[in-house]
C-alpha cells in the first residue's frame, strides 16, 4: 500500500531526472599519508612530560598504550609511521619533552579499503551542488578512509566558475563542501555548498531541525514549514502494522568495544531525535516492509537506530538490532588494550562497526529553501531497484520498453 509522502507542500512526484553529469578520479594505490603536528607546552614550569604520556593522552583514540609504546620504539623500521621531535626521529617512549618542542606524528602512505569513486551530479547552480553518493563511499576523512572520500573527489575536480560566480569571487570556495553527512553504507542525495554564504545558511537549516526536535517531540512538529525537509527510502525487517509511526527516541553514545569514541545507539540520556516512518509497501512473503522516513533531526545513524528501536531493523544491517542497540554486546572485562594491529593501532574488531555496509538505506529526495533566492527547490536521487515499490518497478520497465 502507499502512504502520504509527508506534509511539506510540493508538486506531485515526477519521474526522477537523469544525472546532469558524472565525475570522479580513480584512486591511487596508496594515499598520501598523514601528519599530525603539535607544539608541547608545559602547563607548569616544574612540570615534565614524556613522549608516551603525551601521545597516549592526546591520541588515545588512535592506539592503546601498548600500541603507542611499540610505535615509538619501532620508529619507521617495521611500522607504517614515525614520530619526530624537533625534526629528529625518536624511538624512546620515555623521552622528556621540553617546552615549545615541535612534535610530528607521521602516518606514512597506506592502501585504503575499496571504495567507489564516481559521483553523479543531480542539481547544480552557482551556490550549491547535489550529488548522488554511492554506497561504500565515505563523505569525510576518518579512520582508514583518509583519501577515498567524497570530499577528496570534490577537491580533485576542476570546478568552472560562471560569470556570475566571478562577480562574487570572494564568497566562492575553491571547491564545494558537504553540509551534512550520510553513512558510508547509505546511498543517495548529498548536498554541498559552493559558496561561504550557502554553506552557513544550509548548515543552519540542518541545525534548526535538530533544535526543533528537542523543543517539542510530537507529531505536530512534522506539520510545520521548515527550511529543509529530508526523505529517505529504506527496506526493513518484519511487517509494520501502522501506516505511520513517529519515533522520538533520544540517541547518544554508549560504550562499544573496538570503537574508542563509543557507539551511537538508543539512549535515554542522549540528544533528542525525531523520525517519521510511512509505510509504502508491505511484503508479507519476504517478511519485509518498504518505508519512507522523514527525519527532523540528523543524529548519527538516526534512521538505522530508530527503525531498530521500534522493532524493525534495516534488512541486512550488520550492527543495529531490535531495540536500537548493537547486536553483540561484549563484556567490559575483555577490553582492547592487550590487542593492537601491526601499526600499533587498535585491531579491527571482529564484531560489526558503524562504517560496515550491507543495509538498504537511500537518501531519496529533499525540499529546501534556496540559500540565496529563497525559492523552494526539490531534488530527487534515483532509487536503487531493491528500494523501488512494485508500482515503481513496473513504471521503470515501461519507460525502458518504450
XYZ file of C-alpha atoms in Angstrom:
402
model
C 0.000 0.000 0.000
C 1.056 3.629 -0.360
C 1.213 6.372 2.247
C 1.413 10.139 2.051
C 4.843 11.478 1.233
C 4.720 13.986 4.097
C 3.144 17.319 4.874
C 5.629 19.507 3.010
C 3.722 21.320 0.228
C 5.452 20.357 -3.011
C 4.448 19.467 -6.549
C 3.481 15.904 -7.396
C 6.349 13.456 -7.688
C 7.722 13.286 -11.226
C 9.970 10.552 -12.641
C 13.476 11.139 -11.247
C 15.587 13.081 -13.744
C 18.785 11.568 -15.014
C 22.063 12.863 -13.638
C 23.345 16.065 -15.242
C 26.811 14.508 -15.459
C 29.234 12.289 -13.567
C 32.752 12.921 -12.358
C 35.470 11.173 -10.402
C 39.168 10.392 -10.433
C 40.289 6.782 -9.862
C 42.004 6.292 -6.511
C 45.761 5.875 -6.385
C 47.062 2.631 -4.872
C 48.437 4.414 -1.804
C 47.182 7.595 -0.206
C 49.479 10.467 0.750
C 49.717 9.564 4.418
C 49.020 11.921 7.302
C 50.978 14.200 9.611
C 49.734 15.466 12.968
C 51.771 18.423 14.242
C 51.756 19.604 17.872
C 53.747 22.044 19.954
C 54.319 20.862 23.502
C 53.578 23.436 26.188
C 54.421 22.963 29.852
C 51.423 23.916 31.955
C 53.747 24.361 34.924
C 57.375 25.491 34.912
C 58.316 22.463 37.010
C 56.154 20.026 35.060
C 57.669 17.386 32.825
C 56.028 15.028 30.370
C 57.328 12.084 28.409
C 56.650 11.299 24.772
C 54.491 8.300 25.647
C 52.464 10.314 28.145
C 51.783 12.951 25.509
C 50.607 10.602 22.751
C 48.729 8.084 24.907
C 46.800 11.020 26.397
C 46.221 13.247 23.365
C 45.761 10.496 20.774
C 44.203 7.741 22.863
C 41.546 7.043 20.239
C 44.292 6.187 17.722
C 46.027 3.421 19.672
C 46.107 1.798 23.124
C 49.053 2.486 25.444
C 50.980 -0.706 24.471
C 50.456 0.176 20.794
C 51.903 3.672 21.245
C 54.943 2.237 23.050
C 55.582 -0.154 20.185
C 55.017 2.561 17.575
C 57.638 4.826 19.154
C 60.206 2.084 19.769
C 59.999 0.727 16.225
C 60.111 4.100 14.524
C 59.946 3.507 10.788
C 61.590 0.088 10.915
C 58.548 -2.191 10.807
C 55.558 0.113 11.155
C 53.965 2.482 8.681
C 54.532 5.566 10.830
C 57.188 7.515 12.722
C 57.356 10.266 15.329
C 59.789 13.177 15.241
C 60.627 15.738 17.918
C 62.179 18.945 16.607
C 62.902 17.185 13.315
C 64.600 14.093 14.743
C 63.073 10.597 14.700
C 62.558 9.486 18.313
C 62.407 5.847 19.444
C 62.456 6.331 23.234
C 58.908 6.428 24.708
C 60.273 7.874 27.965
C 61.969 10.863 26.362
C 61.235 14.009 28.378
C 59.699 16.768 26.311
C 60.939 20.362 26.514
C 58.676 23.372 26.384
C 57.996 24.503 22.787
C 59.138 21.155 21.352
C 57.626 20.528 17.908
C 56.148 17.030 17.663
C 55.107 15.455 14.367
C 53.337 12.106 14.162
C 53.826 10.851 10.588
C 51.458 8.197 9.337
C 53.126 7.037 6.146
C 51.099 6.242 2.969
C 48.895 3.133 3.102
C 46.373 1.374 0.871
C 42.828 2.169 1.875
C 39.984 -0.379 1.572
C 37.984 -0.484 -1.664
C 35.591 2.406 -2.286
C 33.735 3.582 -5.411
C 34.878 6.920 -6.823
C 32.286 8.077 -9.396
C 29.726 10.687 -8.324
C 26.614 11.800 -10.200
C 25.544 15.447 -10.163
C 21.767 15.721 -9.730
C 21.469 19.504 -9.371
C 23.891 22.403 -9.703
C 23.791 26.177 -9.646
C 26.145 28.964 -8.538
C 25.515 28.296 -4.844
C 25.204 24.555 -4.370
C 25.524 21.125 -5.941
C 23.611 17.945 -5.092
C 25.347 14.608 -5.571
C 24.155 11.014 -5.781
C 26.556 9.241 -3.404
C 27.097 5.511 -3.921
C 27.011 3.098 -1.007
C 30.516 2.291 0.221
C 31.943 5.805 -0.181
C 32.669 7.818 2.952
C 31.793 11.531 2.951
C 34.598 12.958 5.126
C 38.012 11.560 6.134
C 38.020 9.278 9.168
C 39.845 6.157 10.260
C 41.193 4.066 7.390
C 39.491 6.316 4.822
C 41.551 9.499 4.532
C 41.670 9.862 0.739
C 38.853 7.709 -0.601
C 36.074 10.145 0.306
C 33.505 12.403 -1.329
C 35.446 15.413 -0.072
C 38.590 14.251 -1.887
C 36.703 13.929 -5.192
C 35.262 17.424 -4.724
C 38.808 18.718 -4.193
C 40.193 16.889 -7.246
C 37.585 18.182 -9.702
C 38.191 21.409 -11.617
C 35.105 23.497 -10.846
C 34.475 26.007 -13.622
C 33.182 29.376 -12.430
C 30.347 31.061 -14.312
C 30.393 34.811 -14.968
C 28.041 35.396 -12.037
C 30.388 33.388 -9.796
C 33.353 35.513 -10.827
C 31.492 38.661 -9.779
C 31.268 37.345 -6.211
C 34.649 35.604 -6.202
C 35.390 36.459 -2.561
C 32.463 34.308 -1.485
C 33.245 31.330 -3.737
C 35.126 28.424 -2.190
C 37.879 26.567 -4.050
C 35.604 23.520 -4.146
C 32.125 22.592 -2.855
C 31.921 21.151 0.661
C 29.294 18.771 2.114
C 26.895 20.486 4.518
C 25.615 17.241 6.053
C 26.693 13.605 6.168
C 25.494 10.235 5.005
C 26.732 6.961 6.471
C 29.287 5.116 4.366
C 26.748 2.405 3.574
C 23.959 4.896 2.839
C 23.464 5.918 -0.783
C 21.691 8.882 -2.301
C 21.375 12.630 -2.158
C 24.214 14.632 -0.612
C 24.040 18.435 -0.565
C 27.228 20.503 -0.947
C 27.784 24.266 -0.771
C 29.808 26.179 -3.359
C 29.897 29.498 -1.514
C 30.521 30.550 2.054
C 27.064 32.087 2.366
C 25.394 28.914 1.095
C 27.475 26.823 3.497
C 26.420 28.878 6.516
C 22.745 29.027 5.560
C 22.394 25.374 4.579
C 24.179 24.279 7.751
C 21.764 26.433 9.769
C 18.798 24.699 8.096
C 20.053 21.308 9.236
C 20.851 22.617 12.731
C 17.371 24.135 13.047
C 15.770 20.723 12.615
C 17.823 19.259 15.458
C 16.925 22.177 17.757
C 13.209 21.901 16.988
C 13.288 18.158 17.611
C 14.356 18.907 21.167
C 11.813 21.647 21.780
C 8.703 19.627 21.033
C 8.901 15.986 20.143
C 5.478 15.084 18.825
C 3.620 14.641 15.538
C 2.735 18.329 15.200
C 6.389 19.146 14.516
C 6.142 17.436 11.113
C 3.312 19.735 10.051
C 5.384 22.869 10.405
C 7.011 24.522 7.433
C 10.780 24.186 7.573
C 13.714 25.419 5.530
C 14.681 21.859 4.608
C 12.857 18.505 4.663
C 14.693 15.225 4.004
C 13.118 11.941 2.920
C 14.795 8.537 2.857
C 13.762 5.170 1.427
C 14.506 2.036 3.478
C 13.800 -1.692 3.492
C 13.177 -3.079 6.973
C 12.673 -6.488 8.510
C 9.198 -7.523 9.610
C 5.781 -6.120 8.790
C 4.987 -2.683 10.243
C 1.311 -2.671 11.194
C 0.625 1.067 11.441
C 0.747 3.119 8.256
C 2.582 5.892 10.083
C 4.887 5.897 13.113
C 6.658 8.871 14.718
C 9.773 7.887 16.669
C 11.203 10.285 19.276
C 13.781 8.072 20.984
C 16.890 10.055 22.070
C 20.228 8.980 20.611
C 23.536 9.066 22.470
C 26.939 7.449 22.813
C 27.314 4.110 24.578
C 30.407 2.023 25.251
C 31.243 -0.399 22.451
C 34.449 -2.477 22.344
C 36.594 -1.620 19.338
C 35.187 1.896 18.870
C 37.245 4.255 21.032
C 34.834 7.201 20.981
C 31.801 4.992 21.635
C 28.834 3.943 19.536
C 25.659 5.915 18.830
C 22.585 3.987 19.913
C 19.153 4.397 21.525
C 19.995 6.043 24.833
C 17.631 7.684 27.342
C 20.292 10.253 28.251
C 21.075 11.050 24.604
C 20.119 14.020 22.444
C 16.554 14.491 21.114
C 15.838 12.922 17.727
C 12.688 12.598 15.647
C 11.810 10.433 12.633
C 8.514 9.914 10.832
C 8.096 6.486 9.233
C 5.481 5.972 6.490
C 4.729 2.526 5.077
C 4.967 2.426 1.286
C 4.607 -1.294 0.656
C 4.289 -4.431 2.798
C 5.953 -7.606 1.550
C 4.437 -10.432 3.644
C 6.055 -13.244 1.662
C 9.503 -11.780 2.397
C 8.620 -10.542 5.907
C 9.814 -7.061 4.908
C 8.355 -3.567 4.682
C 9.313 -0.733 2.328
C 9.174 2.605 4.131
C 9.793 6.283 3.651
C 11.461 8.065 6.553
C 11.398 11.794 7.086
C 13.957 12.953 9.608
C 13.550 16.125 11.620
C 16.911 15.952 13.352
C 20.060 14.418 11.915
C 21.750 12.408 14.645
C 24.440 9.900 13.575
C 22.835 6.668 12.281
C 19.431 8.048 13.300
C 17.303 6.112 10.835
C 19.099 2.824 11.490
C 18.703 3.300 15.240
C 15.076 4.480 15.185
C 13.858 1.694 12.923
C 15.657 -0.885 15.057
C 14.226 0.761 18.175
C 10.628 0.144 17.025
C 11.470 -3.482 16.260
C 12.192 -3.235 12.528
C 15.953 -3.002 11.815
C 17.096 -2.350 8.270
C 17.383 -5.512 6.203
C 20.993 -6.772 6.387
C 22.068 -4.100 8.872
C 25.211 -5.686 10.365
C 25.209 -3.530 13.500
C 21.846 -2.480 14.955
C 19.388 -4.988 16.405
C 15.859 -4.692 17.778
C 15.821 -2.004 20.458
C 18.319 0.248 18.670
C 21.405 -1.306 20.287
C 24.358 -3.203 18.790
C 23.788 -6.858 18.008
C 26.788 -8.001 20.032
C 27.445 -6.602 23.486
C 30.845 -7.818 24.674
C 31.507 -7.706 28.454
C 33.716 -4.910 29.776
C 36.287 -7.399 31.088
C 37.609 -8.294 27.624
C 38.841 -4.739 26.903
C 41.091 -3.785 23.966
C 44.406 -2.602 25.401
C 46.053 -6.009 25.095
C 45.405 -6.205 21.371
C 46.753 -3.899 18.694
C 47.270 -4.086 14.947
C 50.551 -4.238 13.016
C 50.818 -0.427 13.072
C 50.185 -0.226 16.813
C 46.582 0.980 16.415
C 43.511 -0.855 17.574
C 42.767 -4.183 15.940
C 39.833 -4.096 13.537
C 37.032 -5.529 15.704
C 35.609 -8.870 14.620
C 32.184 -7.562 15.585
C 30.331 -5.048 13.350
C 31.251 -1.358 13.412
C 29.266 1.729 12.267
C 31.019 2.008 8.879
C 30.098 -1.505 7.775
C 27.822 -1.593 4.729
C 25.151 -4.023 3.517
C 21.968 -2.373 4.759
C 19.389 -0.803 2.418
C 19.005 2.937 3.044
C 18.848 5.676 0.413
C 18.588 9.468 0.746
C 15.784 9.753 -1.802
C 14.690 13.381 -2.019
C 14.626 16.709 -0.239
C 12.858 20.040 -0.409
C 14.679 23.169 0.685
C 14.525 26.916 0.666
C 17.295 28.000 -1.700
C 20.044 29.741 0.319
C 20.110 32.872 -1.859
C 16.901 33.010 -3.933
C 14.610 31.735 -1.127
C 12.652 29.718 -3.694
C 11.579 26.176 -2.807
C 13.708 23.596 -4.612
C 13.047 19.874 -4.808
C 15.869 17.465 -5.674
C 15.459 13.714 -6.194
C 18.005 10.912 -6.343
C 17.094 7.840 -8.453
C 16.230 4.780 -6.378
C 18.189 1.518 -6.439
C 15.969 -1.245 -7.808
C 15.806 -3.070 -4.484
C 14.226 0.029 -2.910
C 11.558 0.512 -5.564
C 7.965 -0.497 -4.948
C 6.256 -2.881 -7.381
C 4.455 0.089 -8.937
C 7.742 1.973 -9.402
C 9.472 -1.048 -10.920
C 6.585 -1.505 -13.327
C 6.763 2.176 -14.359
C 10.524 1.901 -14.882
C 10.098 -1.202 -17.037
C 7.509 0.597 -19.193
C 9.885 3.548 -19.678
C 12.725 1.233 -20.712
C 10.443 -0.697 -23.028
C 9.329 2.500 -24.676
